[in-house]
Short mmCIF file of C-alpha atoms in Angstrom, two decimals:
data_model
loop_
_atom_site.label_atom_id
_atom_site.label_comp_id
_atom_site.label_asym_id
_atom_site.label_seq_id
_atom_site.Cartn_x
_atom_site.Cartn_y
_atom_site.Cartn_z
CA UNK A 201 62.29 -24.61 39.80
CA UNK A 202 60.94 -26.24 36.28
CA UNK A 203 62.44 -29.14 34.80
CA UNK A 204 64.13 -28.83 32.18
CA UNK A 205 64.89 -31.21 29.06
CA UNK A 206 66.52 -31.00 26.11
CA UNK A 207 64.55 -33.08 23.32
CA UNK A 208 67.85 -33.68 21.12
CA UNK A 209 69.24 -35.35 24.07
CA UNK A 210 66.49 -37.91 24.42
CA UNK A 211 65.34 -40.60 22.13
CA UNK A 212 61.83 -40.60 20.28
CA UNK A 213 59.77 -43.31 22.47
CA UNK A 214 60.86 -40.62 25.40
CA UNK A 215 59.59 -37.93 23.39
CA UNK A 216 56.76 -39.64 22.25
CA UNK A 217 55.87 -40.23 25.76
CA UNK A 218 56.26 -36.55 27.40
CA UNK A 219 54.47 -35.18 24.34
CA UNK A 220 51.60 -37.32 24.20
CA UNK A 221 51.39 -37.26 27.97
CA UNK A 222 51.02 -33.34 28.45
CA UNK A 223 49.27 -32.47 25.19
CA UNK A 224 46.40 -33.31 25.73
CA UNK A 225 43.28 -33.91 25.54
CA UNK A 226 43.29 -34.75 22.48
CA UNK A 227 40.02 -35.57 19.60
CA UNK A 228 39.77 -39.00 18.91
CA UNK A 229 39.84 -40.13 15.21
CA UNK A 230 38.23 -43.48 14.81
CA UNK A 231 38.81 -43.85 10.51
CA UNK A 232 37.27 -46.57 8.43
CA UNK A 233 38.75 -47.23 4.80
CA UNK A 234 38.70 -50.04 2.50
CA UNK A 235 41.48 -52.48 1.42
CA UNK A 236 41.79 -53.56 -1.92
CA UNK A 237 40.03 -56.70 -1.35
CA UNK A 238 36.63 -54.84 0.14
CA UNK A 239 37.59 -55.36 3.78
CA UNK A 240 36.32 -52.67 5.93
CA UNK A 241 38.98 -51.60 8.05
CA UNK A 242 38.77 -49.05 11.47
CA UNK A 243 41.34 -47.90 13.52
CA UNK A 244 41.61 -44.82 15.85
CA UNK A 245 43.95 -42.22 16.23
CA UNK A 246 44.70 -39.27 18.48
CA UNK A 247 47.38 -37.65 16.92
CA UNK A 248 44.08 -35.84 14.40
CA UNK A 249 42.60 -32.35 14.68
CA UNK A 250 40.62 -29.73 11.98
CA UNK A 251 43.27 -27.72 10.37
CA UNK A 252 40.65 -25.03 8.39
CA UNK A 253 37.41 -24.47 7.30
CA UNK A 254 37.87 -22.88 3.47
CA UNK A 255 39.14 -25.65 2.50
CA UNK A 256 37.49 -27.60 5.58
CA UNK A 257 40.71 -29.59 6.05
CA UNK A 258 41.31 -32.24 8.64
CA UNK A 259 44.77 -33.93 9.91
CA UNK A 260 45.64 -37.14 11.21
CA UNK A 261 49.13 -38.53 11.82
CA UNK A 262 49.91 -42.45 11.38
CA UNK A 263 52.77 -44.01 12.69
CA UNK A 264 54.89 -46.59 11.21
CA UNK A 265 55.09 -50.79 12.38
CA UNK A 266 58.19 -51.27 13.69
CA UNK A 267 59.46 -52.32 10.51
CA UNK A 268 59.30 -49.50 8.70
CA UNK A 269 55.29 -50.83 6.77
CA UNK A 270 52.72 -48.19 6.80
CA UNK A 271 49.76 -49.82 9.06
CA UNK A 272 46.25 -50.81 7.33
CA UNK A 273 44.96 -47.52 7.69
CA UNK A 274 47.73 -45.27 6.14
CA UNK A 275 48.21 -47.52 3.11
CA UNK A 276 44.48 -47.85 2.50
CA UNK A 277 44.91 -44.14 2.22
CA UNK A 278 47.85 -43.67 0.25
CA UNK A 279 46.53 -46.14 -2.02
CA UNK A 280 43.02 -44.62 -2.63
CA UNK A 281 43.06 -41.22 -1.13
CA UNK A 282 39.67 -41.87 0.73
CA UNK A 283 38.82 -41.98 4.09
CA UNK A 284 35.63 -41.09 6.67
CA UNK A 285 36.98 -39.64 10.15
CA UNK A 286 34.44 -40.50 13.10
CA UNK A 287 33.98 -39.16 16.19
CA UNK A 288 33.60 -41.32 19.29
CA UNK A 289 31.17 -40.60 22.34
CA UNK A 290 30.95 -42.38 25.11
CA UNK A 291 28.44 -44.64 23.83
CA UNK A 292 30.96 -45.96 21.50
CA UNK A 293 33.83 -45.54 23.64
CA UNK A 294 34.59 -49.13 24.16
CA UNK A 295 34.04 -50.14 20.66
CA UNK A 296 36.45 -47.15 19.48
CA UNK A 297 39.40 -48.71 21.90
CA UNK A 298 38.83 -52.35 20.41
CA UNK A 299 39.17 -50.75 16.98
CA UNK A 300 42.56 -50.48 17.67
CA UNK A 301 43.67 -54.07 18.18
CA UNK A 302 45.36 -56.31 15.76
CA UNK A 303 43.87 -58.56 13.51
CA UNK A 304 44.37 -60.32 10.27
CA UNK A 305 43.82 -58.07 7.44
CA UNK A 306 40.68 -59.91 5.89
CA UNK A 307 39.23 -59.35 9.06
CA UNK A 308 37.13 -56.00 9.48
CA UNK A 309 37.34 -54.90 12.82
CA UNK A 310 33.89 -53.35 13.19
CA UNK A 311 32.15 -56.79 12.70
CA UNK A 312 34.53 -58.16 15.74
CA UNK A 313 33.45 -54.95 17.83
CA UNK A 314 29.83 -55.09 17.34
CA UNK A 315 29.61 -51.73 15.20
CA UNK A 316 27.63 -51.13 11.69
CA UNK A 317 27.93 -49.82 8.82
CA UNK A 318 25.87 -47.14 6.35
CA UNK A 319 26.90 -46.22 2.48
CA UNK A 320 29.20 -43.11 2.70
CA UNK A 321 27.69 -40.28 0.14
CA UNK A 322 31.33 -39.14 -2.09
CA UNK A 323 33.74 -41.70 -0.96
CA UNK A 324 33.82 -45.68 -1.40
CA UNK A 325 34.69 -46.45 2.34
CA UNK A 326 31.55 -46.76 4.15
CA UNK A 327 30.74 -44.86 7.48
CA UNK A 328 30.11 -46.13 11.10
CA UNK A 329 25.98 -46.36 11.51
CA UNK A 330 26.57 -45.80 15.36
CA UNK A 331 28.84 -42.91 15.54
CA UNK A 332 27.01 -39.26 16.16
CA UNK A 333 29.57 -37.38 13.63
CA UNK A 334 31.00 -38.51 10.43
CA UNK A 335 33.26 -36.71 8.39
CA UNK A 336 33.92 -38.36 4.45
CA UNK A 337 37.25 -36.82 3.22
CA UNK A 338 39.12 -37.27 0.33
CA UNK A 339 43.01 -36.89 0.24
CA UNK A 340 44.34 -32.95 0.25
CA UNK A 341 48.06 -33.98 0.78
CA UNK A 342 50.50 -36.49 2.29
CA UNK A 343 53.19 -35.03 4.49
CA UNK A 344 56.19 -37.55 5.71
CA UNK A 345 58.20 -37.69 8.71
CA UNK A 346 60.77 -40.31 10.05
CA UNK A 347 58.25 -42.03 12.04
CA UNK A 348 55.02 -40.94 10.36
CA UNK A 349 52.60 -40.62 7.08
CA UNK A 350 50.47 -37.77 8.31
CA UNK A 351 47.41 -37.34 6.19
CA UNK A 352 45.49 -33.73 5.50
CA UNK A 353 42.17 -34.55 3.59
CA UNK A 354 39.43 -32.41 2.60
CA UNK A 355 35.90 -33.20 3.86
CA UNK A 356 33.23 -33.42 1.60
CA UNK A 357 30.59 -34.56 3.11
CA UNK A 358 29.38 -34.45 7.48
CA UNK A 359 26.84 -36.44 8.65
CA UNK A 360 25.69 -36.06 12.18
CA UNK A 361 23.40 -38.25 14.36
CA UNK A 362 19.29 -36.72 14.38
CA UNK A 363 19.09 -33.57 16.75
CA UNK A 364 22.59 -32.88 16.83
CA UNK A 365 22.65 -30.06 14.54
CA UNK A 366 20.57 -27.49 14.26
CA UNK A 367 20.83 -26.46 10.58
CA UNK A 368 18.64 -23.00 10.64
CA UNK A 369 21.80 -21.23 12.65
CA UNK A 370 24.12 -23.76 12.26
CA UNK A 371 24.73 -24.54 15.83
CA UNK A 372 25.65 -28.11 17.37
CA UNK A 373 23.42 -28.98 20.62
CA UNK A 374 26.33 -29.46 22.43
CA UNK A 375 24.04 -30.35 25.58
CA UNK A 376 23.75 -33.89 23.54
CA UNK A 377 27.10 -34.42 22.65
CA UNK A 378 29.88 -36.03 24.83
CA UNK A 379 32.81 -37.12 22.57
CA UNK A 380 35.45 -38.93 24.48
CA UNK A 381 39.08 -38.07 24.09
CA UNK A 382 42.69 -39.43 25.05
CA UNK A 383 44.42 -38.43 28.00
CA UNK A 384 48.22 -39.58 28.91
CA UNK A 385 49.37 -43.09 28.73
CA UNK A 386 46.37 -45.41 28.85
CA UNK A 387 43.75 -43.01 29.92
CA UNK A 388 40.28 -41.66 28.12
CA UNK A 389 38.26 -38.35 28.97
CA UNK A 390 35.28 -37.41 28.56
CA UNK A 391 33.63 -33.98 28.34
CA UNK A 392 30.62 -33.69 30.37
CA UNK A 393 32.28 -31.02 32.79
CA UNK A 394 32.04 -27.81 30.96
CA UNK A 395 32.49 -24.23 31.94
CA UNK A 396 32.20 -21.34 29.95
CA UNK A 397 34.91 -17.88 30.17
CA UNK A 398 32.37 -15.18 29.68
CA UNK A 399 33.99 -12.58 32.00
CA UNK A 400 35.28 -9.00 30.74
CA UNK A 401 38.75 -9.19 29.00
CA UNK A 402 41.28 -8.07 31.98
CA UNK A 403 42.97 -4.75 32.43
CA UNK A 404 45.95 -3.81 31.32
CA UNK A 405 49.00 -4.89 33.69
CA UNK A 406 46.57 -7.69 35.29
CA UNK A 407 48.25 -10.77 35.88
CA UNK A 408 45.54 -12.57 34.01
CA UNK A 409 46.47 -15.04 31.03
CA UNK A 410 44.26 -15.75 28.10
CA UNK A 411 42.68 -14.29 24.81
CA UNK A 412 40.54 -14.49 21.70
CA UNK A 413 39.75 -18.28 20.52
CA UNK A 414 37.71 -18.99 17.66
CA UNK A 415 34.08 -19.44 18.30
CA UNK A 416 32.79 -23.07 18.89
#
């Protein structure tokens, strides 16, 4: 037996709630832009993944306030089509969660969580000095839902924490990297237990499920 529901029968916070409760994990944006005033602003977001690599093209999708007003984050964008994308590790894990509290929009919420910043290198916001990835990214396109401003920007410029990447073959040292990423409800994961699927491909009429994924 499977349960069954139809998602035209149900309202959005029930959707919102199975989907973001069974797809998952998810990456873990934690985005700083600038208001007009100069105010460093950083939120994270889970609803954010790499869409492409020619043109290296991220996503992340923004819900609305209640009353219909884009939050800091997606009107900084729409405003000045610049943002950096970090990615949290555990290291920064707390800070990341913080990040998403309210506060009063002259109020940057890095300096209330303890976190730094460095000059970004093609775009005005600045980046995180304490995050081991950092993606600056300028606005591709704007796609709008009902509930959401969902954002596709181009990145320009990556800048990685010493060690991380080796830059001779272009291979991340994935034995020093634990991002952190959101499970259901209230929950975080992390990513220290790894396996790897090296076995043959299986025969034909095996039972077996699986297939080709792009390379990491």
């Amino acid at each position: 037996m499977t349960t069954e529901v139809d998602f035209s029968a149900i309202g959005a916070y029930e959707r919102y709630k199975l989907m973001a409760s069974l797809i998952v994990p998810r990456p873990i944006a934690l985005i700083t832009t600038l208001s007009e005033d100069g105010v460093v602003n950083a939120a994270p977001f889970s609803m954010f993944n790499m869409l492409g690599e020619d043109p290296p093209i991220v996503m992340v999708s923004i819900n609305r306030l209640s009353d219909g007003e884009l939050k800091d984050t997606a009107a900084h964008i729409a405003r000045s089509g610049e943002f950096v994308v970090h990615i949290a590790d555990e290291a920064i894990a707390t800070q990341m969660h913080h990040c998403g509290e309210r506060h009063p929009r002259n109020v940057s919420e890095l300096e209330k969580v303890g976190l730094t910043t460095l000059p970004s290198r093609s775009v005005a916001p600045p980046r995180i000095a304490e995050a081991p990835v950092a993606f600056e990214c300028k606005l591709w396109e704007t796609l709008e839902t009902e509930s959401r401003q969902i954002f596709i920007g181009r990145v320009l410029w990556l800048h990685a924490r010493e060690g991380l990447i080796d830059t001779e073959r272009w291979r991340v040292q994935l034995s020093s990297y634990f991002p952190v990423g959101r499970f259901g409800a209230s929950f975080y994961t992390g990513t220290r237990e790894r396996f790897a699927l090296n076995q043959p491909a299986p025969e034909a009429g095996s039972d077996a499920h699986g297939g080709p994924i792009d390379a990491l």
